[in-house]
Amino acid sequence: MPDAPILLSAFTMATVSHLNYGLWRHPDDQTHRYTDISYWVELAQFLEKSGFDCVFIADALGMIDVYGGSADASLRHGVQSPLIDPLLLVSAMAAATDRLGFGVTLSTTYEFPYIAARKFSTLDHLTHGRIGWNIVTSQQESAARNLGLDQQIPHDERYARAEEFMEVVYKLWQNSWEDDAVVRRTGPDGESVYTVPEKVHPIRHEGRYFRVPDGHVSAPSPQRVPLLLQAGASSSGSDFAARHAEVIFVVGAGARGVRDNVRRIRAKAEGFGRDPRSLKFLTAVAIVTGENDEEALDKLCEYQRYYDPTASIVHYASMTGVDWAATASDAVLHYRTTQASQSVLKQFDPEVSGRTWTLSEAANPKDGFGRATTFVGGPKTVADALEAWLSDTETDGINLIQLINPASYADFARYVMPELRARGRLRASDATTLRARIFPEHGSSRPRSDHPAARHAR
Amino acid sequence: MPDAPILLSAFTMATVSHLNYGLWRHPDDQTHRYTDISYWVELAQFLEKSGFDCVFIADALGMIDVYGGSADASLRHGVQSPLIDPLLLVSAMAAATDRLGFGVTLSTTYEFPYIAARKFSTLDHLTHGRIGWNIVTSQQESAARNLGLDQQIPHDERYARAEEFMEVVYKLWQNSWEDDAVVRRTGPDGESVYTVPEKVHPIRHEGRYFRVPDGHVSAPSPQRVPLLLQAGASSSGSDFAARHAEVIFVVGAGARGVRDNVRRIRAKAEGFGRDPRSLKFLTAVAIVTGENDEEALDKLCEYQRYYDPTASIVHYASMTGVDWAATASDAVLHYRTTQASQSVLKQFDPEVSGRTWTLSEAANPKDGFGRATTFVGGPKTVADALEAWLSDTETDGINLIQLINPASYADFARYVMPELRARGRLRASDATTLRARIFPEHGSSRPRSDHPAARHAR
């Protein structure tokens, strides 16, 4: 659907610097205010007013500490540390907005499904149906180590546990409370009823990892099931995404690599009985724009002066699980260094890209900002590039990386969104829930009938 | 200190009916809006404007399901069900207020201390130092059952685990990050520093229940340690409270029973090396007031018409761990029915009160609303009764139970607070953190030097 509305998500994290390595040093960047609730409220209000569909807040449960074998470099360079809990930001942003969606990250590895289900039911109530869940399984050794595990649970077992976790939360959200269980019928003693007990059902789940006999503690929320988001590049990860995710963050080596992954995941989804066209895909992109191409290029040059290449490698080490501290920047990367690094290095797979990469090139490519796919230019240039990218990759929208905050979002809203609107590529939605907004063709706030959550619906 | 300012906390829960059995049926009660964030924002704004010190939000992780062996009765009667997650309400209320404190409940039994520490650091940042933690160990079998335990961890072991849990979070909050670790020093590459790594320390905790080698992920928040609240009536519970709590919710059989418990906990605190006068005590009370005594009595009669005695027994069954469904209402209660019931029944201990109680009397005493200590009357009558109660019980303030919401709080603010203010019993504090507000004599937002958290401070 080349002319479909573009899904616009703002990509951020509750920390001083997410993927904008070094830009906390730029005088206009406000991200160091991340502990101040007014910063988040202002951001949410701005994004909603501008027409973004949602704000997506990444998370990690442990420190970035692969580079040099400690967290020293990530602390010094402000790489995703210090960090606060993104779930706790949502209600303030929800109270100040009406339509913006919220994608928040929660790990299935360190939560009880019974408690996680309540968290998302709560947030779905408080946002009036605007919550999305970015499902992660937590790959970080630094998280595992501090949460009582000698080392990370093996990757495939994490996904097996995540699979059962989803089954439990689907049952709690979908199968426990009937829509009309809460009646709030007043009358004399013996006749007044708040909830009809016969319409609240125990789920009696007995599995390999979890046993949850009772029903859900929360009444059904507007979406019942949060919009399900996932980033899965590994084989288990993309199986999981193809089965459960409604919106998928996809990576790949260039447009062709992204498109191959999109097709692969759509085909898997079809194998699981889902309409492959019902999955929506996002890529993370950075956009530097202004009145015209020249102004945008000047801005990029300015940003690059603040760019911190070491910060990028520090993060890259954590993503790949390889300590690059002792590697020369001109060393050629070998593809299969560790299992954890496969999914990341695959983006730079020589077989796909037709060339080899040095550490410096892989961690700090020259053609954008950091490793991000970057579009630079005035309104028309960026809109053209973005449309071509979406078409070539067969994706549905972008997760817009913050460079300078809020200036990067503001520039995009000021320069590029009017151009996209003129081209008919922005949605004018009056949907009030996130699922209805992202899937207008579906016409419901609840999961589609071919989604596995629907199997548990009464 | 008979003339000390009275600590005023508003006692509520994120559900349709907390301790005001049946009053969800009153036409003025707004509590059924508990899933609407605007309800909580309005409540917080009203409480702050009126001069309350904090709002305290209770929680439970499982259903109320002892009565009749199922949750049917609690669902039907709206007894603390359905329920949402109170932690997720805070940021919205914080964004709309400047001085109000927030007491929220988190269980040490079903959390990782590494993650719990981040939650409270996050909330302490977002509230600018106005967060308090009501530490619970979760007695409910219904929680244990759905969280993977065959049955509840034995009471004393829950407290042993809670003790080590506190040690871990104290280390993370107090010992990991130095005050001046975050410098945000900009400069050319190699000279700019966000956090000085040498000022962030791993805690290297190795204990019986937890192993946490690394440092905290969040930078120090205004209070570093949330204000610590606890309700502990059992022996292990009161040991824990005497060791860790700064504000204690205390119960007892009448004023004398409360006072005995206050003295007992203060004495224990002294045994743990704490100044016994540094602990503050609250009791939960209900207040029905109006222009004058007659109007207040009329109001009480009206509220009692909506009172649901079965709801009270349903909750009482869950508190005592005894299924009273088959017990005649005129049956005399026996003191030691089950271990879980001891702490609750102690309030009605014949040895203390000098009389026996029937089920009906214990669950539904005639002299107030439900089991709550209730003061009824015009401004002077209530202020007199309240001052006498605080003096007789040697407590420092009240956790005001909501009957009709927000009318009960509004009536208290309109009729009783001016009278208390005229008597010099309300604090006019310009403190911005919760700890500094509650302990003006302490003069700091951090824990006192004789508190166990202080032992972990650098």
CSV table of N, CA, C and O in Angstrom, one decimal, chain B residues 173-250:
chain,number,residue,atom,x,y,z
B,173,TRP,N,20.5,2.5,47.1
B,173,TRP,CA,20.1,3.9,47.2
B,173,TRP,C,21.3,4.8,47.8
B,173,TRP,O,21.5,5.9,47.4
B,174,GLN,N,21.9,4.2,48.8
B,174,GLN,CA,22.8,5.0,49.6
B,174,GLN,C,24.3,4.8,49.3
B,174,GLN,O,25.1,5.8,49.5
B,175,ASN,N,24.6,3.6,48.9
B,175,ASN,CA,26.1,3.3,48.8
B,175,ASN,C,26.6,3.3,47.4
B,175,ASN,O,27.8,3.3,47.2
B,176,SER,N,25.8,3.4,46.4
B,176,SER,CA,26.3,3.2,45.1
B,176,SER,C,26.7,4.5,44.4
B,176,SER,O,27.8,4.6,43.9
B,177,TRP,N,25.9,5.5,44.4
B,177,TRP,CA,26.2,6.7,43.7
B,177,TRP,C,26.5,7.8,44.7
B,177,TRP,O,25.8,8.1,45.6
B,178,GLU,N,27.7,8.4,44.5
B,178,GLU,CA,28.0,9.6,45.3
B,178,GLU,C,27.2,10.8,44.9
B,178,GLU,O,26.7,10.8,43.7
B,179,ASP,N,27.0,11.7,45.8
B,179,ASP,CA,26.1,12.9,45.5
B,179,ASP,C,26.5,13.6,44.2
B,179,ASP,O,25.7,14.1,43.5
B,180,ASP,N,27.9,13.7,44.0
B,180,ASP,CA,28.3,14.5,42.9
B,180,ASP,C,28.8,13.7,41.7
B,180,ASP,O,29.7,14.1,41.0
B,181,ALA,N,28.3,12.5,41.6
B,181,ALA,CA,28.7,11.6,40.5
B,181,ALA,C,28.3,12.1,39.2
B,181,ALA,O,29.1,12.1,38.2
B,182,VAL,N,27.1,12.6,39.1
B,182,VAL,CA,26.6,13.2,37.8
B,182,VAL,C,27.1,14.6,37.7
B,182,VAL,O,26.8,15.5,38.5
B,183,VAL,N,28.0,14.9,36.7
B,183,VAL,CA,28.6,16.2,36.6
B,183,VAL,C,28.1,16.9,35.3
B,183,VAL,O,28.1,18.1,35.2
B,184,ARG,N,27.8,16.1,34.3
B,184,ARG,CA,27.3,16.7,33.0
B,184,ARG,C,28.3,17.8,32.5
B,184,ARG,O,27.9,18.9,32.2
B,185,ARG,N,29.5,17.4,32.5
B,185,ARG,CA,30.6,18.3,32.0
B,185,ARG,C,30.8,18.2,30.6
B,185,ARG,O,31.1,17.1,30.1
B,186,THR,N,30.6,19.3,29.8
B,186,THR,CA,30.7,19.2,28.4
B,186,THR,C,32.1,19.7,28.0
B,186,THR,O,32.7,20.5,28.7
B,187,GLY,N,32.6,19.2,26.9
B,187,GLY,CA,33.9,19.6,26.4
B,187,GLY,C,34.2,18.7,25.2
B,187,GLY,O,33.4,17.9,24.7
B,188,PRO,N,35.4,18.9,24.6
B,188,PRO,CA,35.8,18.1,23.4
B,188,PRO,C,35.8,16.6,23.8
B,188,PRO,O,35.8,16.2,25.0
B,189,ASP,N,35.7,15.7,22.8
B,189,ASP,CA,35.8,14.3,23.1
B,189,ASP,C,37.0,14.0,24.0
B,189,ASP,O,38.0,14.5,23.8
B,190,GLY,N,36.8,13.1,24.9
B,190,GLY,CA,37.8,12.7,25.8
B,190,GLY,C,37.8,13.5,27.1
B,190,GLY,O,38.4,13.1,28.1
B,191,GLU,N,37.2,14.7,27.0
B,191,GLU,CA,37.1,15.5,28.2
B,191,GLU,C,35.7,15.7,28.8
B,191,GLU,O,35.5,16.0,30.0
B,192,SER,N,34.7,15.4,28.0
B,192,SER,CA,33.4,15.6,28.5
B,192,SER,C,33.0,14.3,29.3
B,192,SER,O,33.4,13.2,28.9
B,193,VAL,N,32.3,14.6,30.4
B,193,VAL,CA,31.9,13.5,31.3
B,193,VAL,C,30.5,13.7,31.7
B,193,VAL,O,30.1,14.8,32.2
B,194,TYR,N,29.6,12.7,31.5
B,194,TYR,CA,28.3,12.8,32.1
B,194,TYR,C,28.3,12.4,33.5
B,194,TYR,O,27.9,13.1,34.4
B,195,THR,N,28.8,11.2,33.8
B,195,THR,CA,28.9,10.7,35.2
B,195,THR,C,30.3,10.3,35.4
B,195,THR,O,30.9,9.6,34.6
B,196,VAL,N,30.9,10.6,36.6
B,196,VAL,CA,32.2,10.3,36.9
B,196,VAL,C,32.2,8.8,37.4
B,196,VAL,O,31.6,8.5,38.4
B,197,PRO,N,32.7,7.9,36.6
B,197,PRO,CA,32.6,6.4,36.9
B,197,PRO,C,33.2,6.1,38.3
B,197,PRO,O,32.6,5.2,38.9
B,198,GLU,N,34.2,6.7,38.7
B,198,GLU,CA,34.8,6.4,40.0
B,198,GLU,C,33.9,6.7,41.1
B,198,GLU,O,34.2,6.4,42.3
B,199,LYS,N,32.8,7.5,40.9
B,199,LYS,CA,31.9,7.9,41.9
B,199,LYS,C,30.6,7.0,41.9
B,199,LYS,O,29.6,7.3,42.6
B,200,VAL,N,30.6,6.0,41.1
B,200,VAL,CA,29.5,5.0,41.1
B,200,VAL,C,30.1,3.6,41.5
B,200,VAL,O,31.0,3.1,40.8
B,201,HIS,N,29.6,3.1,42.6
B,201,HIS,CA,30.2,1.9,43.2
B,201,HIS,C,29.3,0.7,43.1
B,201,HIS,O,28.1,0.8,43.4
B,202,PRO,N,29.9,-0.5,42.7
B,202,PRO,CA,29.1,-1.7,42.8
B,202,PRO,C,28.8,-2.0,44.3
B,202,PRO,O,29.6,-1.6,45.2
B,203,ILE,N,27.7,-2.7,44.6
B,203,ILE,CA,27.4,-2.9,46.0
B,203,ILE,C,27.8,-4.3,46.4
B,203,ILE,O,27.9,-4.6,47.6
B,204,ARG,N,28.1,-5.2,45.5
B,204,ARG,CA,28.7,-6.5,45.8
B,204,ARG,C,27.9,-7.2,46.9
B,204,ARG,O,28.5,-7.7,47.9
B,205,HIS,N,26.6,-7.2,46.8
B,205,HIS,CA,25.8,-7.9,47.8
B,205,HIS,C,25.7,-9.4,47.6
B,205,HIS,O,25.3,-9.8,46.5
B,206,GLU,N,26.0,-10.2,48.5
B,206,GLU,CA,25.9,-11.7,48.5
B,206,GLU,C,25.2,-12.1,49.7
B,206,GLU,O,25.7,-12.0,50.8
B,207,GLY,N,23.9,-12.5,49.6
B,207,GLY,CA,23.2,-12.8,50.8
B,207,GLY,C,22.5,-14.2,50.7
B,207,GLY,O,22.8,-15.0,49.8
B,208,ARG,N,21.6,-14.4,51.6
B,208,ARG,CA,20.9,-15.7,51.6
B,208,ARG,C,19.8,-15.7,50.5
B,208,ARG,O,19.6,-16.8,49.9
B,209,TYR,N,19.2,-14.6,50.3
B,209,TYR,CA,18.1,-14.6,49.3
B,209,TYR,C,18.5,-13.9,48.0
B,209,TYR,O,17.9,-14.1,47.0
B,210,PHE,N,19.4,-13.0,48.1
B,210,PHE,CA,19.7,-12.1,46.9
B,210,PHE,C,21.2,-12.0,46.7
B,210,PHE,O,22.0,-12.0,47.6
B,211,ARG,N,21.5,-11.9,45.4
B,211,ARG,CA,22.9,-11.6,45.0
B,211,ARG,C,22.8,-10.4,44.0
B,211,ARG,O,22.3,-10.6,42.9
B,212,VAL,N,23.4,-9.3,44.4
B,212,VAL,CA,23.4,-8.1,43.5
B,212,VAL,C,24.8,-7.5,43.5
B,212,VAL,O,25.2,-6.7,44.4
B,213,PRO,N,25.6,-7.9,42.5
B,213,PRO,CA,26.9,-7.5,42.5
B,213,PRO,C,27.1,-6.0,42.0
B,213,PRO,O,28.0,-5.3,42.5
B,214,ASP,N,26.2,-5.5,41.2
B,214,ASP,CA,26.5,-4.2,40.5
B,214,ASP,C,26.0,-3.0,41.3
B,214,ASP,O,25.4,-3.2,42.4
B,215,GLY,N,26.2,-1.9,40.7
B,215,GLY,CA,25.7,-0.6,41.3
B,215,GLY,C,24.2,-0.3,40.9
B,215,GLY,O,23.7,-1.1,40.0
B,216,HIS,N,23.7,0.7,41.4
B,216,HIS,CA,22.3,1.1,41.1
B,216,HIS,C,22.3,1.7,39.6
B,216,HIS,O,23.3,2.3,39.2
B,217,VAL,N,21.2,1.5,38.9
B,217,VAL,CA,21.1,2.1,37.6
B,217,VAL,C,20.6,3.5,37.5
B,217,VAL,O,20.8,4.2,36.5
B,218,SER,N,20.1,4.0,38.7
B,218,SER,CA,19.5,5.4,38.7
B,218,SER,C,20.4,6.3,39.5
B,218,SER,O,20.9,5.9,40.6
B,219,ALA,N,20.5,7.5,39.1
B,219,ALA,CA,21.2,8.5,39.9
B,219,ALA,C,20.4,8.9,41.2
B,219,ALA,O,19.2,8.6,41.2
B,220,PRO,N,21.1,9.4,42.2
B,220,PRO,CA,20.5,9.7,43.4
B,220,PRO,C,19.3,10.6,43.3
B,220,PRO,O,19.4,11.6,42.6
B,221,SER,N,18.2,10.3,43.9
B,221,SER,CA,17.0,11.1,43.9
B,221,SER,C,17.0,12.0,45.1
B,221,SER,O,17.8,11.9,46.0
B,222,PRO,N,16.0,13.0,45.1
B,222,PRO,CA,16.0,14.0,46.2
B,222,PRO,C,16.1,13.4,47.6
B,222,PRO,O,16.9,13.8,48.5
B,223,GLN,N,15.3,12.4,47.9
B,223,GLN,CA,15.3,11.8,49.2
B,223,GLN,C,16.3,10.6,49.3
B,223,GLN,O,16.5,10.0,50.4
B,224,ARG,N,16.8,10.2,48.2
B,224,ARG,CA,17.6,8.9,48.0
B,224,ARG,C,16.8,7.7,48.5
B,224,ARG,O,16.6,6.8,47.7
B,225,VAL,N,16.3,7.7,49.7
B,225,VAL,CA,15.5,6.6,50.2
B,225,VAL,C,14.1,7.1,50.4
B,225,VAL,O,13.8,8.1,51.0
B,226,PRO,N,13.1,6.4,49.8
B,226,PRO,CA,11.7,6.9,50.0
B,226,PRO,C,11.3,6.9,51.5
B,226,PRO,O,11.9,6.1,52.2
B,227,LEU,N,10.4,7.8,51.8
B,227,LEU,CA,10.0,7.7,53.2
B,227,LEU,C,9.4,6.3,53.5
B,227,LEU,O,8.6,5.8,52.7
B,228,LEU,N,9.8,5.7,54.6
B,228,LEU,CA,9.5,4.3,54.8
B,228,LEU,C,8.3,4.2,55.7
B,228,LEU,O,8.3,4.6,56.9
B,229,LEU,N,7.3,3.5,55.2
B,229,LEU,CA,6.0,3.4,56.0
B,229,LEU,C,5.8,1.9,56.2
B,229,LEU,O,6.1,1.1,55.3
B,230,GLN,N,5.2,1.5,57.3
B,230,GLN,CA,4.9,0.1,57.5
B,230,GLN,C,3.7,-0.1,58.5
B,230,GLN,O,3.5,0.7,59.4
B,231,ALA,N,3.0,-1.1,58.2
B,231,ALA,CA,1.9,-1.5,59.2
B,231,ALA,C,2.3,-2.9,59.7
B,231,ALA,O,2.3,-3.8,59.0
B,232,GLY,N,2.7,-3.0,60.9
B,232,GLY,CA,3.1,-4.3,61.4
B,232,GLY,C,2.5,-4.5,62.8
B,232,GLY,O,2.9,-3.9,63.8
B,233,ALA,N,1.6,-5.4,62.9
B,233,ALA,CA,1.0,-5.7,64.2
B,233,ALA,C,1.5,-7.0,64.8
B,233,ALA,O,1.6,-7.2,66.0
B,234,SER,N,2.0,-8.0,63.9
B,234,SER,CA,2.5,-9.2,64.4
B,234,SER,C,3.9,-9.0,65.0
B,234,SER,O,4.4,-7.9,64.9
B,235,SER,N,4.4,-10.0,65.7
B,235,SER,CA,5.7,-9.8,66.3
B,235,SER,C,6.8,-9.5,65.3
B,235,SER,O,7.6,-8.6,65.5
B,236,SER,N,6.9,-10.4,64.3
B,236,SER,CA,7.9,-10.1,63.2
B,236,SER,C,7.6,-8.8,62.6
B,236,SER,O,8.5,-8.0,62.3
B,237,GLY,N,6.4,-8.5,62.3
B,237,GLY,CA,6.0,-7.2,61.7
B,237,GLY,C,6.4,-6.0,62.5
B,237,GLY,O,6.9,-5.1,62.0
B,238,SER,N,6.2,-6.1,63.8
B,238,SER,CA,6.5,-4.9,64.6
B,238,SER,C,8.0,-4.8,64.8
B,238,SER,O,8.6,-3.7,64.9
B,239,ASP,N,8.7,-5.9,64.8
B,239,ASP,CA,10.2,-5.9,64.8
B,239,ASP,C,10.7,-5.1,63.5
B,239,ASP,O,11.5,-4.3,63.6
B,240,PHE,N,10.1,-5.5,62.4
B,240,PHE,CA,10.5,-4.9,61.1
B,240,PHE,C,10.2,-3.4,61.1
B,240,PHE,O,11.0,-2.6,60.7
B,241,ALA,N,9.0,-3.1,61.6
B,241,ALA,CA,8.6,-1.7,61.7
B,241,ALA,C,9.5,-0.9,62.6
B,241,ALA,O,9.9,0.2,62.2
B,242,ALA,N,9.8,-1.5,63.7
B,242,ALA,CA,10.7,-0.8,64.7
B,242,ALA,C,12.1,-0.6,64.1
B,242,ALA,O,12.8,0.4,64.5
B,243,ARG,N,12.5,-1.5,63.2
B,243,ARG,CA,13.8,-1.3,62.7
B,243,ARG,C,13.8,-0.4,61.5
B,243,ARG,O,14.7,0.5,61.4
B,244,HIS,N,12.8,-0.5,60.6
B,244,HIS,CA,12.9,0.2,59.3
B,244,HIS,C,11.9,1.4,59.1
B,244,HIS,O,12.2,2.3,58.4
B,245,ALA,N,10.8,1.3,59.7
B,245,ALA,CA,9.7,2.3,59.4
B,245,ALA,C,10.0,3.6,60.0
B,245,ALA,O,10.4,3.7,61.2
B,246,GLU,N,9.6,4.7,59.3
B,246,GLU,CA,9.7,6.0,59.8
B,246,GLU,C,8.3,6.5,60.2
B,246,GLU,O,8.1,7.3,61.1
B,247,VAL,N,7.3,6.0,59.5
B,247,VAL,CA,5.9,6.3,59.8
B,247,VAL,C,5.2,4.9,59.9
B,247,VAL,O,5.3,4.1,59.0
B,248,ILE,N,4.5,4.7,61.0
B,248,ILE,CA,3.9,3.3,61.2
B,248,ILE,C,2.4,3.5,61.4
B,248,ILE,O,1.9,4.3,62.1
B,249,PHE,N,1.7,2.6,60.7
B,249,PHE,CA,0.2,2.5,60.8
B,249,PHE,C,0.0,1.5,61.9
B,249,PHE,O,0.4,0.3,61.8
B,250,VAL,N,-0.6,1.9,63.0
B,250,VAL,CA,-0.8,1.1,64.2
B,250,VAL,C,-2.2,0.8,64.4
B,250,VAL,O,-3.1,1.7,64.2
